[in-house]
Short mmCIF file of C-alpha atoms in Angstrom, two decimals:
data_model
loop_
_atom_site.label_atom_id
_atom_site.label_comp_id
_atom_site.label_asym_id
_atom_site.label_seq_id
_atom_site.Cartn_x
_atom_site.Cartn_y
_atom_site.Cartn_z
CA MET C 1 199.04 -4.21 -91.87
CA ALA C 2 200.73 -7.32 -93.17
CA GLU C 3 199.67 -8.92 -96.41
CA LEU C 4 198.94 -12.46 -95.36
CA CYS C 5 199.42 -15.35 -97.78
CA ILE C 6 198.78 -19.05 -97.37
CA VAL C 7 201.40 -21.35 -98.89
CA LEU C 8 200.53 -25.04 -99.24
CA VAL C 9 203.54 -27.28 -99.77
CA GLU C 10 202.66 -30.21 -102.04
CA PRO C 11 199.05 -30.78 -100.97
CA LYS C 12 197.55 -34.05 -102.22
CA HIS C 13 193.83 -33.98 -101.64
CA GLN C 14 191.70 -31.78 -103.86
CA CYS C 15 188.99 -31.30 -101.27
CA ASN C 16 191.49 -30.17 -98.63
CA VAL C 17 192.69 -27.43 -100.92
CA GLY C 18 189.10 -26.41 -101.63
CA PHE C 19 188.34 -26.28 -97.92
CA VAL C 20 191.47 -24.15 -97.36
CA ALA C 21 190.20 -21.67 -99.96
CA ARG C 22 186.80 -21.60 -98.25
CA ALA C 23 188.31 -21.04 -94.79
CA MET C 24 190.45 -18.24 -96.24
CA LYS C 25 187.43 -16.47 -97.66
CA ASN C 26 185.47 -17.08 -94.44
CA PHE C 27 188.07 -15.03 -92.60
CA GLY C 28 188.76 -12.45 -95.29
CA PHE C 29 192.03 -13.75 -96.75
CA GLN C 30 192.63 -14.03 -100.45
CA ARG C 31 196.16 -15.03 -101.48
CA LEU C 32 196.80 -18.74 -101.89
CA TYR C 33 200.04 -20.24 -103.21
CA PHE C 34 201.38 -23.71 -103.87
CA SER C 35 205.00 -24.67 -103.39
CA GLY C 36 207.03 -27.72 -104.36
CA LYS C 37 205.46 -30.17 -106.83
CA ALA C 38 202.78 -28.68 -109.07
CA PHE C 39 199.17 -28.76 -107.90
CA THR C 40 196.21 -28.02 -110.14
CA PRO C 41 192.83 -27.52 -108.48
CA GLY C 42 190.21 -29.70 -110.15
CA SER C 43 186.44 -29.98 -109.95
CA GLU C 44 186.52 -31.61 -106.51
CA ALA C 45 188.57 -28.75 -105.09
CA TYR C 46 186.13 -26.25 -106.56
CA ALA C 47 183.16 -28.15 -105.11
CA CYS C 48 184.71 -28.09 -101.63
CA ALA C 49 185.62 -24.42 -101.98
CA ALA C 50 181.89 -23.67 -102.35
CA HIS C 51 181.61 -19.87 -102.61
CA ALA C 52 185.39 -19.38 -102.49
CA ARG C 53 185.99 -20.38 -106.12
CA ASP C 54 187.66 -17.00 -106.67
CA VAL C 55 190.34 -17.74 -104.07
CA LEU C 56 191.06 -21.08 -105.70
CA ALA C 57 191.06 -19.63 -109.21
CA GLY C 58 193.55 -16.96 -108.13
CA ALA C 59 195.97 -19.44 -106.56
CA ALA C 60 199.44 -19.48 -108.08
CA HIS C 61 202.47 -21.74 -107.94
CA LEU C 62 205.60 -20.27 -106.42
CA GLY C 63 208.77 -20.90 -108.35
CA SER C 64 211.89 -22.44 -106.95
CA ARG C 65 213.21 -19.36 -105.14
CA PRO C 66 213.46 -19.73 -101.37
CA LEU C 67 210.40 -18.40 -99.53
CA SER C 68 212.62 -16.05 -97.53
CA GLN C 69 213.31 -14.17 -100.77
CA LEU C 70 209.63 -13.91 -101.65
CA PHE C 71 208.23 -12.96 -98.26
CA ASP C 72 209.32 -10.70 -95.42
CA LEU C 73 208.26 -13.14 -92.71
CA VAL C 74 207.92 -16.87 -93.21
CA VAL C 75 205.92 -18.84 -90.65
CA GLY C 76 206.03 -22.63 -90.89
CA SER C 77 203.48 -24.84 -89.18
CA THR C 78 203.83 -28.21 -87.54
CA SER C 79 201.78 -30.51 -85.37
CA LYS C 80 204.97 -31.95 -83.89
CA HIS C 81 206.23 -29.07 -81.85
CA LYS C 82 209.04 -29.26 -79.35
CA THR C 83 209.66 -27.10 -76.32
CA ARG C 84 213.44 -27.34 -76.60
CA GLU C 85 214.68 -23.99 -77.97
CA SER C 86 217.35 -25.48 -80.19
CA SER C 87 214.78 -27.62 -81.99
CA PRO C 88 213.61 -26.54 -85.44
CA ARG C 89 210.15 -27.36 -84.08
CA ASN C 90 210.19 -24.89 -81.20
CA ALA C 91 206.88 -23.11 -81.84
CA VAL C 92 204.46 -20.34 -80.95
CA SER C 93 200.69 -20.82 -80.71
CA PRO C 94 198.19 -19.23 -83.13
CA ARG C 95 197.21 -16.72 -80.47
CA GLU C 96 200.83 -15.76 -79.86
CA LEU C 97 201.30 -15.45 -83.62
CA ALA C 98 198.30 -13.13 -83.85
CA THR C 99 199.91 -10.87 -81.28
CA LEU C 100 203.30 -11.02 -82.96
CA LEU C 101 201.87 -10.14 -86.36
CA SER C 102 199.80 -7.23 -85.13
CA GLY C 103 202.64 -4.77 -85.71
CA VAL C 104 204.05 -6.30 -88.87
CA GLU C 105 204.10 -4.75 -92.33
CA GLY C 106 205.11 -6.52 -95.52
CA ARG C 107 204.33 -9.92 -96.94
CA VAL C 108 203.83 -12.77 -94.51
CA ALA C 109 203.71 -16.41 -95.63
CA LEU C 110 201.89 -18.98 -93.51
CA VAL C 111 203.30 -22.26 -94.73
CA PHE C 112 201.45 -25.55 -94.28
CA GLY C 113 203.00 -28.89 -95.18
CA ARG C 114 201.87 -32.10 -96.79
CA GLU C 115 198.84 -33.91 -95.40
CA ASP C 116 200.82 -37.04 -94.52
CA ARG C 117 204.11 -35.75 -93.22
CA GLY C 118 203.94 -31.97 -92.88
CA LEU C 119 207.08 -29.87 -93.24
CA SER C 120 210.53 -31.36 -92.76
CA ASP C 121 213.02 -30.14 -90.17
CA SER C 122 215.03 -28.38 -92.86
CA GLU C 123 211.92 -26.71 -94.30
CA LEU C 124 211.03 -25.48 -90.81
CA ASP C 125 214.61 -24.34 -90.30
CA ALA C 126 214.23 -22.05 -93.27
CA CYS C 127 211.25 -20.31 -91.62
CA ASP C 128 211.53 -17.26 -89.38
CA LEU C 129 209.01 -18.67 -86.96
CA VAL C 130 207.27 -21.95 -86.29
CA LEU C 131 203.61 -22.23 -85.44
CA SER C 132 201.77 -25.09 -83.77
CA ILE C 133 198.17 -25.49 -82.69
CA PRO C 134 197.88 -26.73 -79.11
CA ALA C 135 196.01 -30.01 -79.43
CA SER C 136 195.43 -33.27 -77.62
CA GLU C 137 198.53 -35.38 -77.08
CA GLY C 138 196.52 -38.42 -78.04
CA TYR C 139 195.92 -37.12 -81.56
CA PRO C 140 197.61 -33.78 -82.24
CA THR C 141 197.51 -33.89 -86.05
CA LEU C 142 194.68 -31.81 -87.45
CA ASN C 143 193.44 -32.10 -90.97
CA LEU C 144 195.22 -29.52 -93.14
CA SER C 145 192.19 -27.34 -93.84
CA HIS C 146 191.09 -27.37 -90.20
CA ALA C 147 194.53 -26.20 -89.12
CA VAL C 148 194.39 -23.35 -91.64
CA ALA C 149 190.88 -22.41 -90.48
CA ILE C 150 191.91 -22.19 -86.83
CA VAL C 151 194.98 -20.09 -87.54
CA LEU C 152 193.08 -17.68 -89.79
CA TYR C 153 190.28 -17.45 -87.23
CA GLU C 154 192.85 -16.27 -84.67
CA LEU C 155 194.49 -13.83 -87.05
CA ALA C 156 191.17 -12.37 -88.18
CA LEU C 157 190.10 -11.90 -84.56
CA SER C 158 193.14 -9.83 -83.68
CA ASN C 159 193.00 -7.35 -86.50
CA ALA C 160 194.17 -4.60 -84.19
CA PRO C 161 196.76 -2.31 -85.79
CA GLY C 162 199.19 -2.68 -82.88
CA LEU C 163 202.44 -0.73 -82.65
CA ALA C 164 202.70 0.21 -86.28
CA GLY C 165 205.16 2.73 -87.60
CA VAL C 166 208.34 0.72 -87.21
CA ARG C 167 209.67 -0.80 -90.42
CA LYS C 168 210.16 -4.50 -89.83
CA ALA C 169 213.34 -6.19 -91.02
CA SER C 170 212.98 -7.66 -94.49
CA GLY C 171 213.80 -11.27 -95.24
CA ARG C 172 217.10 -10.15 -96.74
CA GLU C 173 218.06 -8.09 -93.68
CA LYS C 174 217.42 -11.01 -91.37
CA GLU C 175 219.43 -13.25 -93.66
CA ALA C 176 222.33 -10.80 -93.49
CA LEU C 177 222.08 -10.63 -89.70
CA LEU C 178 222.27 -14.41 -89.42
CA GLN C 179 225.28 -14.43 -91.73
CA ARG C 180 227.06 -11.93 -89.51
CA LEU C 181 226.37 -14.09 -86.49
CA GLY C 182 227.67 -17.13 -88.36
CA GLN C 183 230.89 -15.32 -89.27
CA LEU C 184 231.42 -14.27 -85.66
CA LEU C 185 230.90 -17.84 -84.46
CA GLU C 186 233.42 -19.05 -87.04
CA SER C 187 235.97 -16.53 -85.86
CA LEU C 188 235.40 -17.90 -82.35
CA GLY C 189 236.15 -21.40 -83.62
CA TYR C 190 232.68 -22.88 -83.10
CA PRO C 191 232.42 -26.35 -84.60
CA ASN C 192 229.78 -26.53 -87.33
CA TYR C 193 227.13 -28.45 -85.37
CA LYS C 194 227.33 -25.99 -82.47
CA LYS C 195 227.23 -23.04 -84.84
CA LYS C 196 224.04 -24.43 -86.39
CA VAL C 197 222.35 -24.80 -83.00
CA VAL C 198 223.22 -21.26 -81.96
CA GLU C 199 222.07 -19.88 -85.30
CA ARG C 200 218.75 -21.67 -84.98
CA ILE C 201 218.21 -20.37 -81.45
CA PHE C 202 219.04 -16.83 -82.52
CA LYS C 203 216.81 -17.09 -85.59
CA ARG C 204 213.85 -17.98 -83.42
CA VAL C 205 214.58 -15.17 -80.97
CA ILE C 206 214.61 -12.53 -83.71
CA GLY C 207 211.61 -14.23 -85.35
CA ARG C 208 209.53 -14.04 -82.19
CA ALA C 209 210.70 -10.49 -81.57
CA VAL C 210 209.71 -9.62 -85.18
CA ILE C 211 212.73 -7.32 -85.22
CA SER C 212 212.81 -4.04 -87.07
CA GLY C 213 215.20 -3.09 -89.84
CA ARG C 214 217.12 -0.85 -87.47
CA GLU C 215 217.42 -3.56 -84.83
CA ALA C 216 218.69 -6.04 -87.39
CA HIS C 217 221.20 -3.49 -88.63
CA THR C 218 222.42 -2.68 -85.10
CA LEU C 219 222.90 -6.31 -84.10
CA ALA C 220 224.58 -7.19 -87.40
CA GLY C 221 226.94 -4.28 -86.80
CA ILE C 222 228.01 -5.61 -83.40
CA PHE C 223 228.59 -9.10 -84.75
CA LYS C 224 230.66 -7.75 -87.62
CA GLU C 225 232.75 -5.47 -85.41
CA ALA C 226 233.47 -8.26 -82.95
CA LYS C 227 234.47 -10.62 -85.75
CA ASP C 228 236.67 -7.98 -87.43
CA GLU C 229 238.35 -7.20 -84.13
CA ILE C 230 239.07 -10.85 -83.43
CA GLU C 231 240.48 -11.41 -86.90
CA ARG C 232 242.54 -8.24 -86.91
CA ARG C 233 244.23 -9.21 -83.66
CA ARG C 234 244.74 -12.71 -84.93
CA GLN C 235 246.67 -11.45 -87.94
CA ARG C 236 249.16 -9.50 -85.89
CA MET U 1 184.27 -29.19 -65.20
CA ALA U 2 181.55 -29.59 -67.77
CA GLU U 3 181.13 -32.73 -69.84
CA LEU U 4 181.08 -31.43 -73.37
CA CYS U 5 179.11 -33.17 -76.11
CA ILE U 6 178.76 -32.39 -79.81
CA VAL U 7 175.28 -32.78 -81.29
CA LEU U 8 174.94 -32.76 -85.06
CA VAL U 9 171.41 -32.11 -86.29
CA GLU U 10 170.70 -34.03 -89.49
CA PRO U 11 174.15 -33.89 -91.10
CA LYS U 12 174.21 -34.98 -94.75
CA HIS U 13 177.82 -35.42 -95.80
CA GLN U 14 179.67 -38.45 -94.54
CA CYS U 15 183.06 -36.79 -94.72
CA ASN U 16 181.91 -33.79 -92.70
CA VAL U 17 180.87 -36.08 -89.88
CA GLY U 18 184.21 -37.89 -90.07
CA PHE U 19 186.05 -34.57 -89.92
CA VAL U 20 183.96 -33.55 -86.91
CA ALA U 21 185.03 -36.74 -85.13
CA ARG U 22 188.68 -36.04 -85.98
CA ALA U 23 188.50 -32.43 -84.76
CA MET U 24 186.87 -33.66 -81.54
CA LYS U 25 189.68 -36.10 -80.87
CA ASN U 26 192.29 -33.47 -81.84
CA PHE U 27 191.05 -31.35 -78.98
CA GLY U 28 190.33 -34.10 -76.50
CA PHE U 29 186.55 -34.43 -76.84
CA GLN U 30 184.81 -37.75 -77.17
CA ARG U 31 181.02 -37.63 -77.10
CA LEU U 32 179.28 -37.27 -80.43
CA TYR U 33 175.51 -37.43 -80.96
CA PHE U 34 173.11 -37.16 -83.87
CA SER U 35 169.71 -35.59 -83.61
CA GLY U 36 166.69 -35.48 -85.93
CA LYS U 37 166.67 -37.85 -88.91
CA ALA U 38 168.86 -40.93 -88.50
CA PHE U 39 172.48 -40.78 -89.62
CA THR U 40 174.73 -43.81 -89.99
CA PRO U 41 178.44 -43.22 -90.46
CA GLY U 42 179.72 -45.15 -93.46
CA SER U 43 183.15 -45.94 -94.86
CA GLU U 44 183.66 -42.39 -96.13
CA ALA U 45 183.00 -40.94 -92.70
CA TYR U 46 185.49 -43.38 -91.19
CA ALA U 47 188.11 -42.50 -93.80
CA CYS U 48 187.76 -38.79 -93.02
CA ALA U 49 187.82 -39.47 -89.28
CA ALA U 50 191.34 -40.93 -89.74
CA HIS U 51 192.55 -41.83 -86.24
CA ALA U 52 189.28 -40.80 -84.62
CA ARG U 53 187.35 -43.92 -85.62
CA ASP U 54 186.63 -44.54 -81.96
CA VAL U 55 184.76 -41.24 -81.64
CA LEU U 56 182.68 -42.09 -84.69
CA ALA U 57 182.03 -45.65 -83.56
CA GLY U 58 180.85 -44.38 -80.20
CA ALA U 59 178.43 -41.85 -81.68
CA ALA U 60 174.79 -42.35 -80.72
CA HIS U 61 171.46 -41.07 -81.93
CA LEU U 62 169.47 -39.02 -79.47
CA GLY U 63 165.81 -39.97 -79.21
CA SER U 64 162.95 -37.56 -79.56
CA ARG U 65 163.21 -35.99 -76.13
CA PRO U 66 164.04 -32.29 -76.17
CA LEU U 67 167.73 -31.55 -75.77
CA SER U 68 166.97 -29.46 -72.69
CA GLN U 69 165.91 -32.64 -70.90
CA LEU U 70 169.09 -34.47 -71.86
CA PHE U 71 171.65 -31.78 -71.14
CA ASP U 72 172.24 -29.18 -68.45
CA LEU U 73 173.17 -26.47 -70.93
CA VAL U 74 172.30 -26.42 -74.62
CA VAL U 75 174.32 -24.17 -76.94
CA GLY U 76 173.10 -23.77 -80.49
CA SER U 77 175.32 -22.46 -83.27
CA THR U 78 174.59 -20.29 -86.25
CA SER U 79 176.49 -18.38 -88.91
CA LYS U 80 173.60 -15.92 -89.18
CA HIS U 81 173.85 -14.11 -85.92
CA LYS U 82 172.02 -10.93 -85.00
CA THR U 83 173.09 -8.25 -82.60
CA ARG U 84 169.53 -7.41 -81.53
CA GLU U 85 169.12 -8.90 -78.06
CA SER U 86 165.56 -9.98 -78.71
CA SER U 87 166.56 -12.09 -81.72
CA PRO U 88 166.82 -15.89 -81.39
CA ARG U 89 170.12 -15.39 -83.20
CA ASN U 90 171.68 -13.03 -80.69
CA ALA U 91 174.94 -14.85 -80.09
CA VAL U 92 178.18 -15.11 -78.13
CA SER U 93 181.57 -15.77 -79.73
CA PRO U 94 183.57 -18.98 -79.17
CA ARG U 95 185.94 -17.07 -76.91
CA GLU U 96 183.08 -15.71 -74.84
CA LEU U 97 181.62 -19.21 -74.67
CA ALA U 98 184.93 -20.56 -73.36
CA THR U 99 184.83 -18.02 -70.55
CA LEU U 100 181.18 -18.71 -69.83
CA LEU U 101 181.73 -22.46 -69.63
CA SER U 102 184.76 -22.24 -67.39
CA GLY U 103 182.57 -22.21 -64.32
CA VAL U 104 179.98 -24.70 -65.56
CA GLU U 105 179.39 -28.22 -64.24
CA GLY U 106 177.18 -30.86 -65.81
CA ARG U 107 176.45 -31.93 -69.39
CA VAL U 108 176.79 -29.32 -72.09
CA ALA U 109 175.55 -29.85 -75.65
CA LEU U 110 177.09 -27.90 -78.51
CA VAL U 111 174.53 -28.18 -81.27
CA PHE U 112 175.45 -27.72 -84.92
CA GLY U 113 172.82 -27.62 -87.67
CA ARG U 114 172.47 -28.96 -91.19
CA GLU U 115 175.16 -28.15 -93.76
CA ASP U 116 172.74 -26.31 -96.02
CA ARG U 117 170.46 -24.38 -93.69
CA GLY U 118 171.80 -24.68 -90.15
CA LEU U 119 169.42 -24.53 -87.20
CA SER U 120 166.01 -22.90 -87.49
CA ASP U 121 164.86 -19.98 -85.38
CA SER U 122 162.71 -22.29 -83.29
CA GLU U 123 165.56 -24.76 -82.77
CA LEU U 124 167.79 -21.91 -81.65
CA ASP U 125 164.99 -20.63 -79.41
CA ALA U 126 165.07 -23.95 -77.59
CA CYS U 127 168.77 -23.47 -76.75
CA ASP U 128 170.05 -21.81 -73.61
CA LEU U 129 172.64 -19.91 -75.55
CA VAL U 130 173.53 -19.18 -79.15
CA LEU U 131 177.06 -19.29 -80.50
CA SER U 132 178.45 -17.73 -83.67
CA ILE U 133 181.97 -17.59 -85.10
CA PRO U 134 182.99 -14.06 -86.13
CA ALA U 135 183.72 -14.32 -89.84
CA SER U 136 183.94 -12.25 -92.98
CA GLU U 137 180.68 -10.57 -93.99
CA GLY U 138 181.40 -11.56 -97.57
CA TYR U 139 181.21 -15.26 -96.76
CA PRO U 140 180.36 -15.97 -93.12
CA THR U 141 179.24 -19.61 -93.51
CA LEU U 142 181.95 -22.02 -92.48
CA ASN U 143 181.92 -25.66 -93.41
CA LEU U 144 180.32 -27.67 -90.56
CA SER U 145 183.48 -29.49 -89.48
CA HIS U 146 185.58 -26.32 -89.58
CA ALA U 147 183.10 -24.55 -87.34
CA VAL U 148 183.24 -27.43 -84.86
CA ALA U 149 187.06 -27.42 -84.97
CA ILE U 150 187.30 -23.70 -84.19
CA VAL U 151 184.85 -23.88 -81.30
CA LEU U 152 186.57 -26.91 -79.77
CA TYR U 153 189.96 -25.26 -80.24
CA GLU U 154 188.75 -22.32 -78.15
CA LEU U 155 187.23 -24.52 -75.48
CA ALA U 156 190.33 -26.71 -75.25
CA LEU U 157 192.58 -23.64 -74.99
CA SER U 158 190.74 -22.27 -72.04
CA ASN U 159 191.35 -25.58 -70.25
CA ALA U 160 194.96 -26.17 -71.18
CA PRO U 161 198.32 -24.66 -70.40
CA GLY U 162 199.06 -24.16 -74.11
CA LEU U 163 202.51 -24.46 -75.60
CA ALA U 164 204.24 -23.20 -72.50
CA GLY U 165 206.67 -25.58 -70.87
CA VAL U 166 209.74 -23.56 -71.74
CA ARG U 167 211.18 -21.83 -68.71
CA LYS U 168 211.26 -18.13 -69.44
CA ALA U 169 214.43 -16.19 -68.62
CA SER U 170 214.32 -14.62 -65.18
CA GLY U 171 214.91 -10.93 -64.64
CA ARG U 172 218.38 -11.79 -63.35
CA GLU U 173 219.23 -13.86 -66.42
CA LYS U 174 218.17 -11.08 -68.74
CA GLU U 175 220.17 -8.61 -66.68
CA ALA U 176 223.23 -10.86 -66.95
CA LEU U 177 222.73 -11.15 -70.70
CA LEU U 178 222.62 -7.37 -71.06
CA GLN U 179 225.77 -7.07 -68.95
CA ARG U 180 227.57 -9.49 -71.25
CA LEU U 181 226.52 -7.42 -74.21
CA GLY U 182 227.73 -4.26 -72.47
CA GLN U 183 231.14 -5.83 -71.77
CA LEU U 184 231.48 -6.87 -75.40
CA LEU U 185 230.61 -3.36 -76.56
CA GLU U 186 233.21 -1.93 -74.18
CA SER U 187 235.87 -4.26 -75.54
CA LEU U 188 234.91 -2.98 -78.98
CA GLY U 189 235.49 0.57 -77.79
CA TYR U 190 231.89 1.80 -78.05
CA PRO U 191 231.47 5.25 -76.52
CA ASN U 192 229.06 5.23 -73.62
CA TYR U 193 226.12 6.94 -75.35
CA LYS U 194 226.29 4.49 -78.25
CA LYS U 195 226.58 1.53 -75.89
CA LYS U 196 223.41 2.67 -74.11
CA VAL U 197 221.48 2.90 -77.36
CA VAL U 198 222.54 -0.57 -78.45
CA GLU U 199 221.73 -2.04 -75.05
CA ARG U 200 218.26 -0.53 -75.13
CA ILE U 201 217.61 -1.88 -78.62
CA PHE U 202 218.75 -5.34 -77.64
CA LYS U 203 216.69 -5.25 -74.46
CA ARG U 204 213.55 -4.61 -76.48
CA VAL U 205 214.34 -7.41 -78.87
CA ILE U 206 214.74 -10.01 -76.12
CA GLY U 207 211.75 -8.54 -74.30
CA ARG U 208 209.44 -8.90 -77.27
CA ALA U 209 210.76 -12.39 -77.95
CA VAL U 210 210.11 -13.28 -74.28
CA ILE U 211 213.29 -15.30 -74.39
CA SER U 212 213.79 -18.48 -72.43
CA GLY U 213 216.49 -19.18 -69.88
CA ARG U 214 218.38 -21.32 -72.34
CA GLU U 215 218.24 -18.71 -75.08
CA ALA U 216 219.54 -16.05 -72.68
CA HIS U 217 222.34 -18.36 -71.62
CA THR U 218 223.32 -19.16 -75.22
CA LEU U 219 223.46 -15.52 -76.29
CA ALA U 220 225.31 -14.45 -73.16
CA GLY U 221 227.85 -17.18 -73.89
CA ILE U 222 228.56 -15.80 -77.36
CA PHE U 223 228.99 -12.27 -76.08
CA LYS U 224 231.36 -13.42 -73.37
CA GLU U 225 233.44 -15.56 -75.71
CA ALA U 226 233.77 -12.74 -78.21
CA LYS U 227 234.79 -10.29 -75.50
CA ASP U 228 237.31 -12.75 -73.98
CA GLU U 229 238.80 -13.43 -77.37
CA ILE U 230 239.19 -9.73 -78.12
CA GLU U 231 240.79 -9.05 -74.74
CA ARG U 232 243.10 -12.04 -74.86
CA ARG U 233 244.50 -10.93 -78.18
CA ARG U 234 244.82 -7.40 -76.91
CA GLN U 235 247.03 -8.51 -74.01
CA ARG U 236 249.54 -10.30 -76.19
#
C-alpha cells in the first residue's frame, strides 16, 4: 500500500493547519509536510488539532528539492478544474483518485495550496495528477481543511489492496519517460508551445494510468528509438 | 427530489457554524436551522462562512416542536455508532444515506449535535435514521463542520454528474491509436512478437487512464509523424 503524505504549500491560518492534522488522524493518516515559505504551528493550530497534536508535532518542512524527487506520485489539488485535457487543471475526482491509488506502492504526496489562491498552473504542471472535488459552481472553493477531510475520507474508505504486485514507475522513471518524449518531439520539429501541450497531455495520461516501471521503460524505449532513427537518417 | 436541511443542535463555536454554512454552499445546499438553545451567528461566524454569508443570514431557529413534525425524514448523526441493530446508535454511512435518499421526496433534516457531546441516545431515538462517518478507531470524532462537509459531499455526488464532461475515446479511436503505434514500431523494425508485447502494454496504459478522444488523437498524431519522418528519410 502507498504511504500517503499531506503537503501543505504555504498555509496561512493556524487553525486550518490544526484542522488538517485532526482530519488526518480521523482517517488514519499521519505524515504532514509543509512546502514553500516556513510555517510553524502555534498554540492556535494545536487547539484546533484537538487530539491530533501528535500529527502536528511530527510535521516537517520539505526542503527546496522538487516534490517529484521526494515522492513517487505527486497529486496536486485545485478547486478550479478544467475539462480540457491540455489544461494543467484537468483533474480527477477524489473517488477516481481512490481507485487509482488502490494499486500503488511508494510515497504519494497529496498537495494542497494556499488558502487564498491555491496552487499555480506551474505548480500543478509539476504534479503527476490533478485532483478536484466536485462542488457547486456557485461557490466551488472549499476551506483547505474541509477539502483535505473529504479527500482523506474517500481514500480511507477504499482501502482495498487492489491489483498489487506490479512495481509502479518512480518519479525519476516518469521524468525520464517525459524527457524521451520531449526529445522525440524536438526531432520532429515541434515548436516549443506545442511540445509543452503534448507533454502535459501525455503526463496526465500516464499519471491517470499510474504506469508501472516496466511500462515507463517500454514507452521511453520506443520514443528513444524513433528519435534516434530520425536523427540518424537526418545525418546521412 | 428531497429538500435537504441542516439542523445544528446547540452549536457553541461561531467559526464552526460559519464553516458549516460555507460547506453547505460549496455543495449547493441552502437551508440551515438551529435547534435547542438559541444561537446567534456573530462576526466570527460570518468571517468563517466567507462567501456563504447568505446561508448564515438565512438561518432560522426551530421552535420547540419535535423535528418529526417539521420534517418528513429526520437523520441524526453520531461519531459513536454501534453495530448492534437494537442500539439507538446503529447507523448507516454517508454513502448508504446518499443511496437511501435518492428516492426520497419531501423535507429531510440532517441533524448534527453539540461539538463536545453530540446527540444523546434519546435525541437519536427520535430520528428516523442514524448516520455515522466511518473513521479511524483511534480518533473517530470529526470536527462538526468537517462532518457536515463530508456528508454533503456524498449527497451532492449522488445527484451530480461529477467531473465528467470530457468525451472519452471511442473504441474506434483507441483502435486507430494502437494501429498508429503498430505502424511506428514496424518502421522501427520491431519483430512481430516484440511489437505485440509493446502494443499490449500500451493498450493497458491507455485503458487504465480511460483516455479522452483528444488525448487519443494527440498521441496518434505523434506516432504517425514519427513514422512518416522515418519513412521519408528512408526513401531518400
